[in-house]
CSV table of C-alpha atoms and ligand atoms in Angstrom, one decimal:
chain,number,residue,atom,x,y,z
A,5,ARG,CA,-44.2,17.7,13.4
A,6,LEU,CA,-45.5,21.0,11.7
A,7,GLU,CA,-46.1,24.1,13.5
A,8,GLY,CA,-49.6,25.4,12.9
A,9,ALA,CA,-51.1,22.1,12.3
A,10,GLY,CA,-52.2,20.4,15.5
A,11,PRO,CA,-53.5,16.8,15.6
A,12,LYS,CA,-57.3,17.9,14.8
A,13,THR,CA,-56.3,19.4,11.9
A,14,VAL,CA,-54.1,16.9,10.6
A,15,ALA,CA,-56.8,14.3,11.3
A,16,ALA,CA,-59.3,16.5,9.2
A,17,VAL,CA,-57.0,17.1,6.3
A,18,TRP,CA,-56.5,13.2,6.3
A,19,HIS,CA,-60.1,12.5,6.5
A,20,LYS,CA,-61.6,15.1,4.1
A,21,LEU,CA,-58.7,15.4,1.6
A,22,GLY,CA,-57.1,12.1,1.8
A,23,VAL,CA,-53.8,13.9,2.1
A,24,THR,CA,-51.2,12.0,4.1
A,25,ASP,CA,-47.6,13.7,3.4
A,26,ILE,CA,-46.3,17.2,3.5
A,27,GLU,CA,-46.2,17.5,-0.4
A,28,GLY,CA,-49.9,17.0,-0.6
A,29,LEU,CA,-50.7,19.3,2.1
A,30,GLU,CA,-48.7,21.8,0.4
A,31,GLN,CA,-50.6,21.2,-3.0
A,32,ALA,CA,-54.0,21.5,-1.0
A,33,CYS,CA,-52.9,25.1,0.5
A,34,ARG,CA,-52.0,26.2,-3.0
A,35,ASP,CA,-54.9,25.0,-4.8
A,36,GLY,CA,-57.5,26.1,-2.2
A,37,ARG,CA,-58.6,22.7,-1.2
A,38,LEU,CA,-57.7,23.2,2.4
A,39,ARG,CA,-60.2,25.9,2.9
A,40,GLN,CA,-62.9,22.9,2.7
A,41,ILE,CA,-61.7,22.3,6.5
A,42,PRO,CA,-63.5,24.2,8.9
A,43,ARG,CA,-61.6,27.3,10.4
A,44,MET,CA,-59.2,27.0,7.7
A,45,GLY,CA,-58.9,30.5,6.1
A,46,PRO,CA,-56.4,32.1,4.0
A,47,THR,CA,-54.4,33.2,6.8
A,48,ARG,CA,-54.0,29.7,8.3
A,49,CYS,CA,-53.2,28.5,4.9
A,50,LYS,CA,-50.2,30.9,4.6
A,51,SER,CA,-49.1,30.1,7.8
A,52,ILE,CA,-49.1,26.4,7.0
A,53,LEU,CA,-47.1,27.1,3.8
A,54,LYS,CA,-44.7,29.0,5.8
A,55,ALA,CA,-44.3,26.2,8.2
A,56,ILE,CA,-43.8,23.8,5.5
A,57,GLU,CA,-41.0,26.0,4.6
A,58,ARG,CA,-39.3,25.9,7.8
A,59,PHE,CA,-40.0,22.4,8.3
A,60,ARG,CA,-38.1,21.6,4.9
A,61,SER,CA,-35.2,23.7,5.8
A,62,ARG,CA,-34.7,22.0,9.1
A,63,THR,CA,-35.0,18.4,7.5
A,64,GLY,CA,-32.4,19.9,5.1
A,65,ARG,CA,-30.7,18.8,1.7
A,66,MET,CA,-30.7,15.6,-0.2
A,67,LEU,CA,-27.8,13.6,-0.7
A,68,LEU,CA,-25.8,14.3,-4.1
A,69,HIS,CA,-26.2,10.7,-5.5
A,70,ARG,CA,-29.9,11.0,-5.1
A,71,ALA,CA,-30.3,14.4,-6.6
A,72,VAL,CA,-27.8,13.2,-9.5
A,73,GLY,CA,-30.3,10.3,-10.0
A,74,TYR,CA,-33.3,12.6,-10.3
A,75,ALA,CA,-31.1,15.1,-12.5
A,76,GLU,CA,-30.1,12.5,-14.9
A,77,ALA,CA,-33.5,11.2,-15.2
A,78,ILE,CA,-35.0,14.7,-15.9
A,79,VAL,CA,-32.8,15.8,-18.5
A,80,ALA,CA,-32.7,12.8,-20.2
A,81,ARG,CA,-36.4,13.3,-20.6
A,82,LEU,CA,-36.3,17.0,-21.6
A,83,ARG,CA,-33.5,16.1,-24.2
A,84,LYS,CA,-36.2,14.3,-25.9
A,85,VAL,CA,-38.5,17.3,-26.2
A,86,PRO,CA,-38.6,19.0,-29.8
A,87,GLY,CA,-37.0,22.1,-30.1
A,88,VAL,CA,-34.7,21.2,-27.2
A,89,TYR,CA,-30.9,21.7,-27.9
A,90,GLU,CA,-29.4,21.0,-24.7
A,91,ALA,CA,-30.5,19.9,-21.0
A,92,ILE,CA,-27.8,20.0,-18.2
A,93,PRO,CA,-28.0,20.0,-14.5
A,94,VAL,CA,-26.2,23.0,-13.1
A,95,GLY,CA,-26.0,24.5,-9.5
A,96,SER,CA,-24.3,22.4,-6.6
A,97,VAL,CA,-25.1,19.2,-8.6
A,98,ARG,CA,-22.6,20.3,-11.2
A,99,ARG,CA,-20.3,21.3,-8.7
A,100,ARG,CA,-20.7,17.9,-7.0
A,101,ARG,CA,-21.5,19.3,-3.4
A,102,ALA,CA,-22.0,16.3,-1.0
A,103,THR,CA,-25.6,17.6,-0.4
A,104,VAL,CA,-28.0,19.7,-2.7
A,105,GLY,CA,-30.6,22.3,-1.6
A,106,ASP,CA,-32.4,22.9,-5.0
A,107,LEU,CA,-31.8,21.2,-8.2
A,108,ASP,CA,-31.2,23.5,-11.2
A,109,ILE,CA,-31.6,22.5,-14.8
A,110,LEU,CA,-30.5,24.5,-17.8
A,111,VAL,CA,-32.4,24.0,-21.1
A,112,THR,CA,-31.7,25.7,-24.4
A,113,ALA,CA,-34.3,25.7,-26.9
A,114,ARG,CA,-36.0,27.0,-29.9
A,115,SER,CA,-39.0,28.4,-27.6
A,116,SER,CA,-39.6,27.9,-24.0
A,117,THR,CA,-43.2,26.4,-24.1
A,118,ALA,CA,-42.5,22.9,-24.9
A,119,PRO,CA,-39.7,22.3,-22.5
A,120,ARG,CA,-41.5,24.0,-19.7
A,121,ARG,CA,-44.8,22.0,-20.3
A,122,ALA,CA,-42.8,18.7,-20.3
A,123,PHE,CA,-41.2,19.9,-17.1
A,124,VAL,CA,-44.1,20.8,-14.9
A,125,GLU,CA,-46.0,17.7,-16.4
A,126,MET,CA,-43.5,15.3,-15.2
A,127,PRO,CA,-45.0,12.4,-13.4
A,128,GLU,CA,-42.9,12.9,-10.2
A,129,VAL,CA,-43.8,16.5,-10.0
A,130,ALA,CA,-45.9,17.0,-6.6
A,131,VAL,CA,-46.6,20.8,-7.0
A,132,VAL,CA,-45.8,23.5,-9.7
A,133,LEU,CA,-44.4,26.2,-7.5
A,134,ALA,CA,-44.0,28.7,-10.6
A,135,GLU,CA,-44.2,28.6,-14.2
A,136,GLY,CA,-43.0,31.1,-16.7
A,137,PRO,CA,-41.1,31.8,-20.0
A,138,THR,CA,-37.4,31.8,-18.5
A,139,LYS,CA,-38.2,29.9,-15.0
A,140,SER,CA,-40.1,27.4,-13.9
A,141,SER,CA,-40.2,25.8,-10.4
A,142,VAL,CA,-41.5,22.6,-9.2
A,143,ARG,CA,-41.6,20.3,-6.1
A,144,LEU,CA,-41.1,16.6,-6.7
A,145,THR,CA,-43.0,14.0,-4.4
A,146,SER,CA,-39.6,13.4,-2.6
A,147,GLY,CA,-39.6,17.1,-1.5
A,148,LEU,CA,-36.7,18.0,-3.9
A,149,GLN,CA,-37.5,21.5,-5.6
A,150,VAL,CA,-36.4,21.8,-9.0
A,151,ASP,CA,-35.7,24.9,-11.0
A,152,LEU,CA,-35.9,25.0,-14.8
A,153,ARG,CA,-34.3,27.8,-16.9
A,154,VAL,CA,-34.6,28.1,-20.4
A,155,LEU,CA,-32.4,30.3,-22.5
A,156,PRO,CA,-31.6,30.9,-26.1
A,157,ARG,CA,-28.9,28.5,-27.6
A,158,GLU,CA,-26.4,31.5,-27.9
A,159,SER,CA,-26.4,31.9,-24.3
A,160,LEU,CA,-25.4,28.3,-23.3
A,161,GLY,CA,-21.9,29.2,-22.3
A,162,ALA,CA,-22.8,32.2,-20.2
A,163,ALA,CA,-25.9,30.5,-18.6
A,164,LEU,CA,-24.0,27.2,-17.8
A,165,HIS,CA,-21.4,29.5,-15.9
A,166,TYR,CA,-24.0,31.8,-14.2
A,167,PHE,CA,-26.3,29.0,-12.9
A,168,THR,CA,-23.4,26.6,-11.8
A,169,GLY,CA,-22.2,29.2,-9.2
A,170,SER,CA,-20.9,29.2,-6.8
A,171,LYS,CA,-22.3,32.8,-5.5
A,172,ALA,CA,-18.7,33.5,-4.3
A,173,HIS,CA,-17.1,32.5,-7.4
A,174,ASN,CA,-19.5,34.4,-9.6
A,175,ILE,CA,-19.2,37.4,-7.7
A,176,ALA,CA,-15.1,37.3,-7.8
A,177,LEU,CA,-15.5,36.6,-11.6
A,178,ARG,CA,-18.0,39.7,-12.5
A,179,THR,CA,-16.0,41.9,-10.4
A,180,ARG,CA,-12.9,40.9,-12.6
A,181,ALA,CA,-15.2,41.6,-15.6
A,182,VAL,CA,-16.1,45.0,-14.4
A,183,HIS,CA,-12.3,46.0,-13.8
A,184,ARG,CA,-12.1,45.2,-17.8
A,185,GLY,CA,-15.0,47.5,-18.7
A,186,LEU,CA,-17.0,44.3,-19.3
A,187,LYS,CA,-20.4,43.0,-17.9
A,188,VAL,CA,-21.1,38.9,-17.5
A,189,SER,CA,-24.8,37.7,-17.3
A,190,GLU,CA,-26.6,34.6,-17.9
A,191,TYR,CA,-27.1,35.9,-21.5
A,192,GLY,CA,-23.5,36.5,-22.3
A,193,VAL,CA,-20.5,38.8,-22.2
A,194,PHE,CA,-21.0,42.3,-22.9
A,195,ASP,CA,-19.3,45.5,-23.4
A,196,ARG,CA,-19.9,49.1,-22.0
A,197,GLU,CA,-22.1,49.8,-24.6
A,198,GLY,CA,-24.3,46.9,-24.2
A,199,HIS,CA,-23.2,45.0,-27.2
A,200,ARG,CA,-22.7,41.3,-26.7
A,201,LEU,CA,-19.6,39.8,-27.4
A,202,SER,CA,-19.6,36.3,-26.7
A,203,GLY,CA,-21.2,33.8,-24.5
A,204,ALA,CA,-22.1,30.5,-26.6
A,205,ARG,CA,-19.2,28.7,-24.7
A,206,GLU,CA,-18.4,28.5,-20.9
A,207,GLU,CA,-14.7,29.2,-22.2
A,208,ASP,CA,-15.7,32.7,-23.5
A,209,VAL,CA,-16.8,33.8,-20.0
A,210,PHE,CA,-13.4,32.9,-18.6
A,211,ARG,CA,-11.5,34.0,-21.6
A,212,ALA,CA,-13.3,37.4,-21.3
A,213,VAL,CA,-11.5,37.9,-18.0
A,214,GLY,CA,-8.2,36.5,-19.1
A,215,LEU,CA,-8.7,33.0,-17.5
A,216,PRO,CA,-8.7,29.5,-18.7
A,217,TRP,CA,-11.9,27.2,-18.2
A,218,ILE,CA,-11.9,26.2,-14.4
A,219,PRO,CA,-13.7,23.0,-13.5
A,220,PRO,CA,-17.1,23.2,-11.8
A,221,GLU,CA,-15.8,21.4,-8.7
A,222,LEU,CA,-13.2,23.9,-8.1
A,223,ARG,CA,-15.7,27.1,-8.3
A,224,GLU,CA,-16.4,27.9,-4.6
A,225,GLY,CA,-14.5,31.2,-4.4
A,226,THR,CA,-11.6,29.6,-2.6
A,227,GLY,CA,-8.8,30.7,-4.7
A,228,GLU,CA,-9.3,29.2,-8.1
A,229,LEU,CA,-9.3,32.5,-9.9
A,230,GLU,CA,-6.0,33.3,-8.5
A,231,ALA,CA,-4.6,29.5,-9.2
A,232,ALA,CA,-6.0,30.0,-13.0
A,233,GLU,CA,-4.3,33.4,-13.2
A,234,GLU,CA,-0.9,32.0,-12.1
A,235,GLY,CA,-1.5,28.7,-14.1
A,236,ARG,CA,-1.6,26.6,-11.1
A,237,LEU,CA,-5.0,25.0,-11.8
A,238,PRO,CA,-4.6,21.4,-10.7
A,239,LYS,CA,-5.2,18.6,-13.4
A,240,LEU,CA,-7.9,17.0,-11.4
A,241,VAL,CA,-8.1,13.4,-10.9
A,242,GLU,CA,-10.6,11.2,-13.1
A,243,GLU,CA,-12.6,8.3,-12.6
A,244,ALA,CA,-11.0,6.4,-15.2
A,245,GLU,CA,-7.6,7.0,-13.8
A,246,LEU,CA,-8.5,4.8,-10.5
A,247,ARG,CA,-7.1,1.3,-10.9
A,248,GLY,CA,-8.7,-0.5,-8.0
A,249,ASP,CA,-10.6,-0.3,-4.8
A,250,LEU,CA,-9.0,-0.6,-1.7
A,251,HIS,CA,-11.8,-1.1,0.9
A,252,VAL,CA,-14.9,-3.6,0.0
A,253,HIS,CA,-16.6,-6.1,2.4
A,254,SER,CA,-17.2,-10.0,1.7
A,255,ASP,CA,-19.7,-12.2,3.1
A,256,ALA,CA,-17.0,-13.6,5.6
A,257,SER,CA,-17.9,-10.9,8.3
A,258,SER,CA,-20.9,-9.3,9.8
A,259,ASP,CA,-22.7,-6.8,7.3
A,260,GLY,CA,-21.0,-7.8,3.9
A,261,HIS,CA,-23.2,-9.5,1.4
A,262,CYS,CA,-20.8,-10.6,-1.5
A,263,THR,CA,-19.0,-13.9,-2.4
A,264,LEU,CA,-15.3,-13.5,-3.4
A,265,GLU,CA,-16.5,-14.5,-7.0
A,266,GLU,CA,-19.1,-11.7,-6.9
A,267,LEU,CA,-16.6,-9.1,-5.9
A,268,TRP,CA,-14.1,-10.0,-8.3
A,269,LEU,CA,-16.8,-10.2,-11.1
A,270,ALA,CA,-17.8,-6.6,-9.9
A,271,GLY,CA,-14.3,-5.4,-10.2
A,272,LEU,CA,-13.8,-7.1,-13.4
A,273,ARG,CA,-16.9,-5.3,-15.0
A,274,LEU,CA,-15.4,-2.0,-13.7
A,275,GLY,CA,-12.0,-2.7,-15.2
A,276,ARG,CA,-10.4,-2.8,-11.6
A,277,GLU,CA,-6.7,-4.1,-11.6
A,278,TYR,CA,-7.2,-4.9,-7.6
A,279,VAL,CA,-9.9,-5.2,-5.0
A,280,ALA,CA,-8.8,-5.2,-1.4
A,281,VAL,CA,-11.4,-7.3,0.6
A,282,CYS,CA,-11.4,-6.0,4.2
A,283,ASP,CA,-13.6,-7.4,6.3
A,284,HIS,CA,-14.4,-6.5,9.8
A,285,SER,CA,-12.3,-7.9,13.0
A,286,ARG,CA,-13.5,-9.7,16.0
A,287,SER,CA,-14.7,-6.6,18.0
A,288,ARG,CA,-17.4,-5.9,15.3
A,289,PRO,CA,-20.4,-8.5,15.7
A,290,LEU,CA,-19.2,-11.5,13.7
A,291,GLY,CA,-15.9,-9.9,13.0
A,292,LEU,CA,-13.0,-12.0,12.1
A,293,THR,CA,-10.9,-13.6,14.8
A,294,THR,CA,-7.2,-14.4,14.2
A,295,GLU,CA,-8.2,-17.9,13.1
A,296,ARG,CA,-11.0,-17.0,11.0
A,297,LEU,CA,-9.0,-14.2,9.3
A,298,LEU,CA,-6.1,-16.5,8.4
A,299,GLU,CA,-8.5,-18.8,6.8
A,300,HIS,CA,-10.2,-16.0,5.0
A,301,ALA,CA,-6.8,-14.8,3.6
A,302,ALA,CA,-5.9,-18.4,2.4
A,303,ARG,CA,-9.1,-18.7,0.9
A,304,ILE,CA,-8.5,-15.3,-1.3
A,305,ARG,CA,-5.1,-16.2,-2.2
A,306,ALA,CA,-6.6,-19.5,-3.3
A,307,PHE,CA,-9.0,-17.9,-5.2
A,308,ASN,CA,-6.5,-15.7,-6.9
A,309,ARG,CA,-4.5,-18.6,-8.0
A,310,ALA,CA,-7.7,-20.0,-9.6
A,311,HIS,CA,-8.4,-17.0,-11.3
A,312,PRO,CA,-5.2,-15.9,-12.9
A,313,GLU,CA,-7.2,-13.2,-15.2
A,314,GLY,CA,-9.0,-10.2,-14.1
A,315,PRO,CA,-8.5,-8.3,-10.7
A,316,ARG,CA,-6.5,-9.3,-8.1
A,317,LEU,CA,-8.1,-9.8,-4.8
A,318,LEU,CA,-6.0,-8.2,-1.9
A,319,ALA,CA,-6.3,-10.4,1.3
A,320,GLY,CA,-7.0,-7.4,3.5
A,321,ILE,CA,-8.8,-6.2,6.9
A,322,GLU,CA,-10.9,-3.4,8.3
A,323,VAL,CA,-9.3,-3.6,11.7
A,324,ASP,CA,-10.9,-1.9,14.7
A,325,ILE,CA,-9.2,1.0,16.5
A,326,LEU,CA,-9.8,0.0,20.0
A,327,PRO,CA,-10.6,2.8,22.8
A,328,ASP,CA,-7.2,2.5,24.1
A,329,GLY,CA,-5.6,3.1,20.6
A,330,SER,CA,-4.6,-0.5,20.1
A,331,LEU,CA,-5.6,-2.7,17.0
A,332,ASP,CA,-8.1,-5.2,17.3
A,333,LEU,CA,-6.0,-8.1,16.2
A,334,PRO,CA,-2.2,-8.9,16.7
A,335,LEU,CA,0.3,-7.0,14.9
A,336,GLU,CA,2.0,-10.0,13.3
A,337,VAL,CA,-1.4,-11.1,11.9
A,338,LEU,CA,-2.1,-7.7,10.5
A,339,ALA,CA,1.4,-7.6,9.1
A,340,SER,CA,0.9,-10.8,7.2
A,341,LEU,CA,-1.8,-9.3,5.2
A,342,ASP,CA,-2.0,-7.7,1.7
A,343,TRP,CA,-3.6,-4.4,2.9
A,344,VAL,CA,-5.0,-3.0,6.3
A,345,VAL,CA,-7.5,-0.1,6.9
A,346,ALA,CA,-7.9,0.6,10.4
A,347,SER,CA,-11.2,2.3,11.4
A,348,ILE,CA,-13.2,3.7,14.7
A,349,HIS,CA,-16.3,2.1,15.2
A,350,SER,CA,-16.7,2.3,18.9
A,351,ARG,CA,-16.7,4.9,21.2
A,352,LEU,CA,-17.5,7.8,18.7
A,353,ARG,CA,-18.1,10.1,21.6
A,354,ASP,CA,-14.7,10.4,22.8
A,355,SER,CA,-13.1,13.6,23.2
A,356,GLY,CA,-11.6,14.8,19.8
A,357,ALA,CA,-8.1,14.7,21.6
A,358,ARG,CA,-8.8,11.1,22.3
A,359,LEU,CA,-10.0,10.1,18.9
A,360,THR,CA,-7.0,11.9,17.4
A,361,ALA,CA,-4.9,9.8,19.7
A,362,ARG,CA,-6.6,6.7,18.8
A,363,MET,CA,-6.0,7.1,15.0
A,364,GLU,CA,-2.6,8.5,15.7
A,365,SER,CA,-1.7,5.2,17.5
A,366,ALA,CA,-2.8,3.3,14.6
A,367,VAL,CA,-0.9,5.4,12.1
A,368,ARG,CA,2.4,4.5,14.0
A,369,SER,CA,1.9,0.9,14.5
A,370,GLY,CA,3.6,0.3,11.4
A,371,VAL,CA,1.1,-2.2,10.0
A,372,VAL,CA,-1.6,0.3,8.8
A,373,ASP,CA,-1.9,1.2,5.2
A,374,VAL,CA,-5.1,3.6,5.7
A,375,ILE,CA,-7.1,5.2,8.1
A,376,GLY,CA,-10.9,4.3,6.9
A,377,HIS,CA,-13.7,7.0,7.2
A,378,PRO,CA,-11.5,9.4,9.3
A,379,SER,CA,-13.9,11.9,10.4
A,380,GLY,CA,-16.7,9.3,11.1
A,381,ARG,CA,-19.3,11.5,9.9
A,382,ILE,CA,-22.6,10.4,8.4
A,383,LEU,CA,-24.4,13.1,6.4
A,384,GLY,CA,-27.8,13.8,7.9
A,385,SER,CA,-27.4,12.0,11.1
A,386,ARG,CA,-23.8,12.2,12.5
A,387,ASP,CA,-21.3,15.2,12.7
A,388,PRO,CA,-17.6,14.5,11.9
A,389,TYR,CA,-15.9,14.0,15.4
A,390,PRO,CA,-14.0,17.1,16.5
A,391,PHE,CA,-10.7,15.5,16.0
A,392,ASP,CA,-7.4,17.3,15.0
A,393,LEU,CA,-7.0,16.6,11.4
A,394,PRO,CA,-3.9,18.5,11.0
A,395,ARG,CA,-2.0,16.7,13.7
A,396,LEU,CA,-3.4,13.1,12.3
A,397,LEU,CA,-1.9,14.2,8.6
A,398,GLU,CA,1.3,15.2,10.3
A,399,ALA,CA,1.6,11.7,11.7
A,400,ALA,CA,0.2,10.0,8.7
A,401,ARG,CA,3.0,11.9,6.6
A,402,GLU,CA,5.7,10.8,8.9
A,403,GLU,CA,4.6,7.3,8.7
A,404,GLY,CA,3.9,6.9,5.2
A,405,VAL,CA,-0.2,6.0,5.8
A,406,ALA,CA,-2.9,7.1,3.4
A,407,LEU,CA,-6.2,8.5,4.7
A,408,GLU,CA,-9.5,7.5,3.2
A,409,VAL,CA,-12.0,9.0,0.7
A,410,ASN,CA,-14.9,6.7,1.8
A,411,ALA,CA,-17.3,6.9,-1.4
A,412,GLN,CA,-20.2,5.7,0.5
A,413,PRO,CA,-22.9,8.4,-0.6
A,414,ASP,CA,-23.9,9.3,3.0
A,415,ARG,CA,-20.0,9.3,4.3
A,416,LEU,CA,-17.9,11.1,1.7
A,417,ASP,CA,-15.3,11.0,4.4
A,418,LEU,CA,-12.9,12.6,4.3
A,419,ASP,CA,-14.6,15.6,2.9
A,420,ASP,CA,-13.3,18.1,0.0
A,421,LYS,CA,-11.8,20.2,2.5
A,422,GLY,CA,-9.7,17.5,4.2
A,423,CYS,CA,-8.6,16.2,0.9
A,424,ARG,CA,-7.1,19.7,0.2
A,425,LEU,CA,-5.5,19.7,3.7
A,426,ALA,CA,-4.0,16.1,3.1
A,427,LYS,CA,-2.6,17.4,-0.3
A,428,GLN,CA,-1.2,20.3,1.5
A,429,ALA,CA,0.3,17.9,4.1
A,430,GLY,CA,1.7,15.7,1.6
A,431,VAL,CA,-0.4,12.8,2.5
A,432,ARG,CA,-1.9,10.6,0.0
A,433,VAL,CA,-5.7,9.6,0.0
A,434,ALA,CA,-7.2,6.3,-0.9
A,435,ILE,CA,-10.5,6.6,-2.9
A,436,SER,CA,-12.4,3.5,-1.5
A,437,THR,CA,-16.1,2.5,-2.0
A,438,ASP,CA,-16.4,0.6,1.4
A,439,ALA,CA,-18.8,-1.7,-0.8
A,440,HIS,CA,-21.1,-4.1,1.1
A,441,LEU,CA,-22.9,-5.2,-2.1
A,442,ALA,CA,-21.3,-5.8,-5.6
A,443,ASP,CA,-23.4,-3.1,-7.1
A,444,HIS,CA,-21.6,-0.7,-4.6
A,445,LEU,CA,-18.0,-1.0,-6.4
A,446,ALA,CA,-19.6,1.7,-8.9
A,447,ASN,CA,-20.0,4.2,-6.1
A,448,ILE,CA,-16.2,5.0,-6.7
A,449,ARG,CA,-17.4,7.9,-8.6
A,450,TYR,CA,-18.9,9.8,-5.4
A,451,GLY,CA,-15.3,9.7,-3.9
A,452,VAL,CA,-13.7,11.1,-7.1
A,453,TRP,CA,-16.0,14.0,-6.7
A,454,VAL,CA,-14.8,14.7,-3.4
A,455,ALA,CA,-11.2,14.5,-4.4
A,456,ARG,CA,-11.9,16.8,-7.2
A,457,ARG,CA,-13.4,19.1,-4.9
A,458,GLY,CA,-10.5,18.8,-3.0
A,459,TRP,CA,-8.2,19.9,-5.8
A,460,LEU,CA,-6.7,16.4,-6.0
A,461,GLU,CA,-4.9,15.2,-9.2
A,462,ALA,CA,-4.0,11.6,-9.8
A,463,SER,CA,-0.6,11.7,-8.0
A,464,ASP,CA,-2.5,12.8,-4.8
A,465,VAL,CA,-4.5,9.3,-5.2
A,466,LEU,CA,-3.2,6.0,-3.8
A,467,ASN,CA,-5.3,3.9,-6.1
A,468,THR,CA,-4.3,5.4,-9.4
A,469,LEU,CA,-0.9,3.3,-8.7
A,470,ASP,CA,-0.8,0.1,-10.6
A,471,LEU,CA,-0.5,-2.9,-8.3
A,472,ALA,CA,3.5,-3.1,-8.5
A,473,HIS,CA,3.7,0.3,-7.7
A,474,LEU,CA,1.2,0.1,-5.0
A,475,ARG,CA,3.2,-2.8,-3.3
A,476,ALA,CA,6.4,-0.5,-3.6
A,477,TRP,CA,4.5,2.1,-1.8
A,478,ARG,CA,3.6,-0.1,0.8
A,479,ARG,CA,6.9,-1.3,1.3
A,480,ARG,CA,8.4,1.8,1.6
A,481,GLY,CA,5.9,3.3,4.0
A,482,HIS,CA,5.8,0.2,6.2
A,483,ARG,CA,8.0,-0.3,9.0
A,484,ALA,CA,8.3,-3.3,11.3
A,485,PRO,CA,5.1,-3.9,13.6
A,486,ARG,CA,5.6,-1.8,16.9
A,487,HIS,CA,4.3,-3.5,19.8
A,488,GLU,CA,3.6,-0.8,22.1
A,489,PRO,CA,1.6,1.7,20.1
A,490,ARG,CA,1.6,5.0,21.9
A,491,SER,CA,-1.4,5.0,24.4
A,492,PRO,CA,-4.1,7.9,24.0
A,493,ALA,CA,-3.7,8.2,27.8
A,494,ALA,CA,-0.1,9.7,27.2
A,495,HIS,CA,-1.8,12.8,25.5
B,264,ZN,ZN1,-15.9,1.3,8.7
B,265,ZN,ZN1,-15.8,-0.9,5.9
């Protein structure tokens, strides 16, 4: 799959050097071993390195949760190195972007030697790309490039700000500084004569340009400086404010693996007040028929009676939105449940207009609480549908229906921009894990990060409500089941 390395070359590299992957090939190019292969001169080595780079940019970025895993492991290790004061992941990981290109780590230390040696000698390093007093770069065996910056302690705040970005945010902020006769760099805030004024704390950078501290998730150059100036920065929702999870799967249908007991225990450990058990409906393989759903709901309610403490399990469903826009189970049955998520799982290649109409029909059915994973995207493998989100939001606002922020790390759907539109439209979101395993209930933080990037506050998020208020919200939103949901064919 790599240009410039045909099957013969690949076979030779494999036999002579024992190289089996891209990282090994890159290492062999860089340390000269590749020259042992016949007809492999410096020019071909260079073109192979170029091809590796192109291959990487094509295969793209790493999902945030994986990058965060690497970041946390690396900073934990660097913090133990003698002479290191701080080790903090910066860049797009700190801004919580859904995918990450390179991982940036900032270290403040007495001297750069010890942290940088520890960094390049980490066991997961495949290739050292550069090593220097202020910047070192490595590629991990996973393919992730990691850059380490080492700065003096008094520059921590300025460096944090500088390396967190985004580029657009930094340019806007530096322009503001110039207008005030200041210069902001990774080393600090300086006056016209080059005297350093401040920079030990990140707040210093913002204060120098007359602004309050702006959370990293908002630093995308999309109006955050103006909002800060006008005192309109949102008080972003925090994970601790979430009271429950409104979409998890049990072993009652298809692909879930948890018993009710396991879900309840996982919710208990995380301090959840409620967990909505929403298994698949009959159109999915092994999905619930009316009969099995009613049995399942009765089991959930009996479970609650037997477990008066801990989270309440809500008897719910993730009902399929069928190709004609109707729901996969009778409306009366759905209306008898505690929670209804409606999602599209079939005919994903319908036109955007049709997909919008299908979801709008579900919104107007009178029995749906939340539209699940509204855009259908799977990061790295499926683009979002070309659907009409503003139109769906308009319907959701009219009907009192929420949209989901699905916290599965490869979905994150709605995305940050969708969250911001939902807020503007006056539609609440439900941040849900869509857990299929008990461990997945902890994934809610990835959804919270999306919501924060979407400028959402606690009041914009449905599951910050306690159970009593959630039920009240539901009663207000719900009308009687409507027997003839508007057909998509009408659009
Ligand atoms: Zn689903
Ligand atoms: Zn689901």
